[in-house]
Every structure is written in C-alpha cells, then in structure tokens.
Coordinates of C-alpha atoms in Angstrom, one line a residue:
M101 CA 17.8 9.9 -3.2
K102 CA 17.8 13.8 -2.3
T103 CA 17.6 14.4 -6.3
A104 CA 14.6 11.6 -6.6
I105 CA 12.6 14.0 -3.8
L106 CA 13.7 17.6 -4.9
S107 CA 12.6 15.9 -8.1
I108 CA 9.2 15.4 -7.2
S109 CA 8.6 18.5 -4.8
L110 CA 9.6 20.1 -8.5
M111 CA 6.7 17.4 -10.2
L112 CA 3.3 18.8 -7.7
G113 CA 1.6 20.9 -9.9
L114 CA 0.7 19.2 -12.9
F115 CA -1.0 16.2 -10.7
L116 CA -5.1 16.8 -10.5
A117 CA -6.6 17.5 -7.7
A118 CA -7.9 14.5 -5.7
P119 CA -9.5 14.9 -1.5
A120 CA -5.8 15.6 -0.2
V121 CA -3.5 17.0 -1.3
C122 CA 0.2 16.6 -0.1
S123 CA 4.0 17.7 -1.0
A124 CA 6.9 16.0 -1.1
D125 CA 7.9 18.5 2.0
D126 CA 5.5 18.0 4.5
S127 CA 5.4 14.4 3.7
A128 CA 8.9 14.4 5.4
D129 CA 8.3 16.4 8.0
T130 CA 5.4 14.7 9.1
A131 CA 7.4 10.7 7.9
A132 CA 6.2 7.7 10.9
K133 CA 8.8 5.9 11.6
P134 CA 8.1 2.0 10.9
A135 CA 7.0 -0.5 13.5
K136 CA 7.9 -3.3 14.6
T137 CA 7.6 -4.9 12.2
V138 CA 5.2 -8.4 13.1
K139 CA 5.3 -11.9 11.8
R140 CA 1.8 -12.9 10.6
A141 CA -0.5 -15.3 8.0
K142 CA -0.7 -13.1 5.0
L143 CA -3.9 -10.8 4.7
K144 CA -7.0 -11.9 2.8
P145 CA -8.3 -8.7 0.1
E146 CA -11.0 -6.7 2.1
G147 CA -13.0 -3.9 1.0
K148 CA -14.5 -3.2 -2.7
A149 CA -10.3 -2.3 -4.2
G150 CA -8.8 -4.9 -3.1
K151 CA -11.0 -7.5 -4.3
A152 CA -10.8 -5.8 -7.5
I153 CA -6.8 -5.7 -7.0
A154 CA -7.4 -9.7 -6.1
R155 CA -9.3 -10.6 -9.9
L156 CA -6.3 -7.9 -11.7
K157 CA -3.9 -9.6 -14.0
S158 CA -0.2 -8.2 -13.3
F159 CA 1.2 -8.0 -16.6
S160 CA 4.6 -7.7 -15.4
P161 CA 6.4 -10.9 -13.3
H162 CA 5.2 -9.8 -10.1
K163 CA 1.3 -10.0 -8.4
A164 CA -0.2 -8.0 -7.1
N165 CA -0.6 -8.0 -3.0
A166 CA -4.1 -7.8 -2.6
G167 CA -4.6 -8.0 1.2
A168 CA -2.9 -5.0 1.9
K169 CA -5.2 -2.6 3.4
Y170 CA -3.7 0.4 1.8
F171 CA -2.7 1.3 -2.2
I172 CA -0.9 3.6 -4.0
L173 CA -1.8 3.2 -8.1
L174 CA 0.6 4.6 -9.6
Q175 CA -0.1 6.8 -13.1
S176 CA 4.3 6.6 -14.5
A177 CA 5.5 5.1 -17.8
S178 CA 9.1 5.5 -19.2
F179 CA 9.1 8.0 -21.7
C180 CA 8.5 10.5 -18.6
K181 CA 11.7 12.0 -17.2
P182 CA 10.7 13.1 -14.4
C183 CA 9.3 9.4 -13.5
N184 CA 12.5 8.1 -14.7
A185 CA 14.2 10.1 -12.2
E186 CA 11.5 9.1 -9.6
M187 CA 11.1 5.2 -10.4
P188 CA 15.0 4.7 -7.9
H189 CA 12.8 6.0 -4.7
V190 CA 9.8 4.2 -6.2
A191 CA 11.2 0.8 -6.6
E192 CA 12.9 1.0 -2.8
V193 CA 10.0 2.2 -0.8
H194 CA 8.5 -0.9 -2.0
K195 CA 10.6 -3.0 -1.4
E196 CA 10.3 -1.3 2.5
M197 CA 6.6 -1.9 1.9
K198 CA 7.1 -5.2 1.3
K199 CA 8.0 -6.3 4.8
K200 CA 5.1 -6.5 6.0
G201 CA 3.0 -6.4 3.4
L202 CA 0.2 -3.6 4.6
V203 CA 0.7 -1.1 2.2
E204 CA 1.0 -1.9 -1.8
I205 CA 2.8 0.1 -4.5
I206 CA 0.5 -0.6 -8.3
L207 CA 2.1 0.7 -11.1
V208 CA -0.7 1.7 -14.3
S209 CA 0.9 2.7 -16.8
A210 CA 1.0 5.7 -18.9
D211 CA 3.7 3.8 -21.8
P212 CA 1.8 2.4 -25.0
T213 CA 2.6 -1.0 -24.7
P214 CA 2.8 -3.4 -21.3
D215 CA 6.4 -4.7 -22.7
A216 CA 7.6 -0.8 -22.9
A217 CA 6.4 -0.7 -19.4
K218 CA 8.4 -4.3 -19.0
G219 CA 11.4 -2.7 -19.7
F220 CA 10.6 0.5 -17.7
L221 CA 10.4 -1.3 -14.1
K222 CA 13.6 -4.1 -15.1
K223 CA 15.1 -0.9 -15.7
Y224 CA 15.2 0.2 -12.0
N225 CA 15.0 -3.3 -10.9
A226 CA 11.1 -2.2 -9.5
D227 CA 9.0 -5.5 -8.8
L228 CA 6.0 -3.3 -8.5
P229 CA 2.8 -5.0 -9.9
A230 CA 1.6 -3.7 -13.2
V231 CA -1.8 -2.7 -15.7
M232 CA -2.8 -1.0 -17.8
P233 CA -5.1 2.5 -17.8
D234 CA -8.4 -0.4 -18.5
A235 CA -7.5 -2.6 -15.9
G236 CA -6.6 0.2 -13.3
A237 CA -10.5 1.3 -14.2
K238 CA -12.0 -1.6 -12.7
I239 CA -10.4 -0.1 -9.3
P240 CA -12.5 1.7 -7.0
G241 CA -10.6 4.9 -6.0
F242 CA -8.3 4.7 -9.0
Q243 CA -8.2 8.5 -10.6
R244 CA -7.1 8.7 -14.4
S245 CA -4.4 11.9 -14.2
Q246 CA -3.3 14.2 -17.1
G247 CA -0.2 14.3 -15.9
I248 CA 2.4 12.0 -14.3
P249 CA 3.6 11.1 -12.4
A250 CA 1.1 11.2 -10.6
A251 CA -0.5 8.6 -7.8
Q252 CA -3.4 8.9 -5.4
L253 CA -3.2 6.7 -1.9
I254 CA -6.3 4.6 -1.6
D255 CA -7.9 2.1 1.3
S256 CA -9.5 -0.6 0.2
D257 CA -13.1 0.1 0.3
G258 CA -11.1 2.5 -2.1
N259 CA -11.2 5.6 -0.5
V260 CA -8.9 8.1 -2.1
L261 CA -6.7 8.9 1.5
E262 CA -4.3 11.3 -0.3
S263 CA -3.0 12.2 -3.9
G264 CA 0.7 13.7 -5.3
I265 CA 3.9 12.0 -5.8
G266 CA 4.6 13.1 -2.1
C267 CA 2.5 10.6 -0.5
L268 CA 5.0 7.8 -0.8
N269 CA 6.8 9.3 1.7
K270 CA 3.6 8.9 4.1
W271 CA 3.1 5.3 3.4
Q272 CA 4.7 4.2 7.2
Q273 CA 1.9 6.3 8.7
Y274 CA -0.9 4.7 7.2
E275 CA 1.6 1.2 7.5
N276 CA 1.2 2.2 11.4
Q277 CA -2.4 3.0 11.2
A278 CA -3.1 -0.7 10.8
E279 CA -0.1 -2.6 12.1
A280 CA -2.1 -0.9 15.3
A281 CA -5.3 -1.6 14.1
I282 CA -4.4 -5.4 13.5
Q283 CA -2.9 -5.4 16.4
A284 CA -5.7 -4.4 19.0
K285 CA -8.2 -6.9 17.3
E286 CA -5.5 -9.5 18.2
Q287 CA -5.5 -8.4 21.9
E288 CA -9.2 -8.0 21.2
K289 CA -9.6 -11.7 20.7
A290 CA -7.1 -12.1 22.9
A291 CA -9.2 -11.3 25.7
A292 CA -11.9 -12.5 24.9
K293 CA -10.6 -16.2 24.9
E294 CA -8.5 -15.7 28.3
A295 CA -11.8 -14.7 29.6
K296 CA -14.0 -18.0 28.1
R297 CA -11.1 -20.0 29.4
A298 CA -11.3 -18.1 32.5
A299 CA -15.8 -18.6 32.9
A300 CA -15.0 -22.1 31.6
A301 CA -12.0 -22.6 34.8
E302 CA -14.6 -21.3 37.1
K303 CA -17.3 -23.2 36.0
K304 CA -15.8 -26.3 36.1
A305 CA -14.4 -25.0 39.9
A306 CA -17.9 -24.6 40.4
K307 CA -19.7 -27.4 39.9
G308 CA -16.4 -30.4 41.8
A309 CA -17.6 -28.0 45.1
T310 CA -21.0 -28.9 44.8
A311 CA -20.4 -32.3 43.7
A312 CA -18.3 -32.0 47.2
I313 CA -21.1 -31.3 49.6

C-alpha cells in the first residue's frame, strides 16, 4: 500500500488542473477518521449528477450507487503503468466506501474497449461500476483529462470539489460530512415528530380538563 501511495505522489504532474487540487501527501495528513457505521435504507439519487449516474449503464457487472452524496470519477486504463500501480489501492478504498454508500467511485475507462477495461478491473478484483468516456461526459462535473490516471471528486449536483488522485485518500472527510448532514436531518425530523406528539398530548389533556369542569 505504501508503494501505491508513493506512486500516486509521482503521478500528480499528469493531471489537468481543477478548482481544488489535493496531493497524496497533504491528503494523508488531513484524512478524517471514519464515522460510526449507521444502517439505513438505501439513499435515493439526488441532484443533477446523481440522477445522471442513475441513468448510466455500467459495462462492468457492478451498478453505480447513484444515491451516494459524493462521486469520484476515476479515469484509468489497463495499458497505463501508473494506473496499474494504484488500482490495488483504489479497489481497497472502494470496499470501504461500500459499507455506508455515501461515496462512490466510477471508472471512466480510457481503454479502447469495454472488454479491455473489464479485464483490468478483474485483474485487481476491483468491483467498480465502469463506463466509457462518451457516457462519462453525461455526468455533470466530469472533465476529460489529457493524462491518466486522473480523478475528480464531485457532489451530487456535479460541483467539482477536488481533483487529483490524492483525493482518493480524502474520501472519508466527505463521507463524514455526508453522515453528519444525514444525522442532523434525522434528528430534526425526530424533534418535529416529538413536538407534534407533545402538542397532541397537551391538547388531549386540556380537552379532558374542560370536560371535567
């Protein structure tokens, strides 16, 4: 894994610039600890990107989790040595992401054919959803790179939040943000429900007191 992270650092010069660039070094220092896993119903697709991803057909056996709050659009290919070097790390990270389903990685393959990309994913046991660039271009926020591997981390509306392979090491930061937002919304709903219950109980008690008089 140390070898994969070192190779990632050497590859950053290949990527196109985007609004917020992160490196493997600084992302490793700022990586957030994962929040406690909370079981909940599968989230529905939201925003322009989430809904666009829901319409995409993955050529790999794995369907994209369109209900995720954030997406990493990974441009990679089997013929690229740096891509091969970092794919074991990508596969490992993706397995962790799937536990909560708040962040999803989608391979936008630079291979000449889907079959070549399938072989690439199979080689590293990477269960990523995968599309070709023409399909990837339908995802708001996707930016075709002149060099690979490359990645953009976008939110469900297609806003590019991070770029560069180092962003793979910052995914937990965004997962925690999504988890906190969901929990806040759930607490708000629970508080509203409790307030409604208390108001109904108070109204019932007042009605009973009036009847007693």
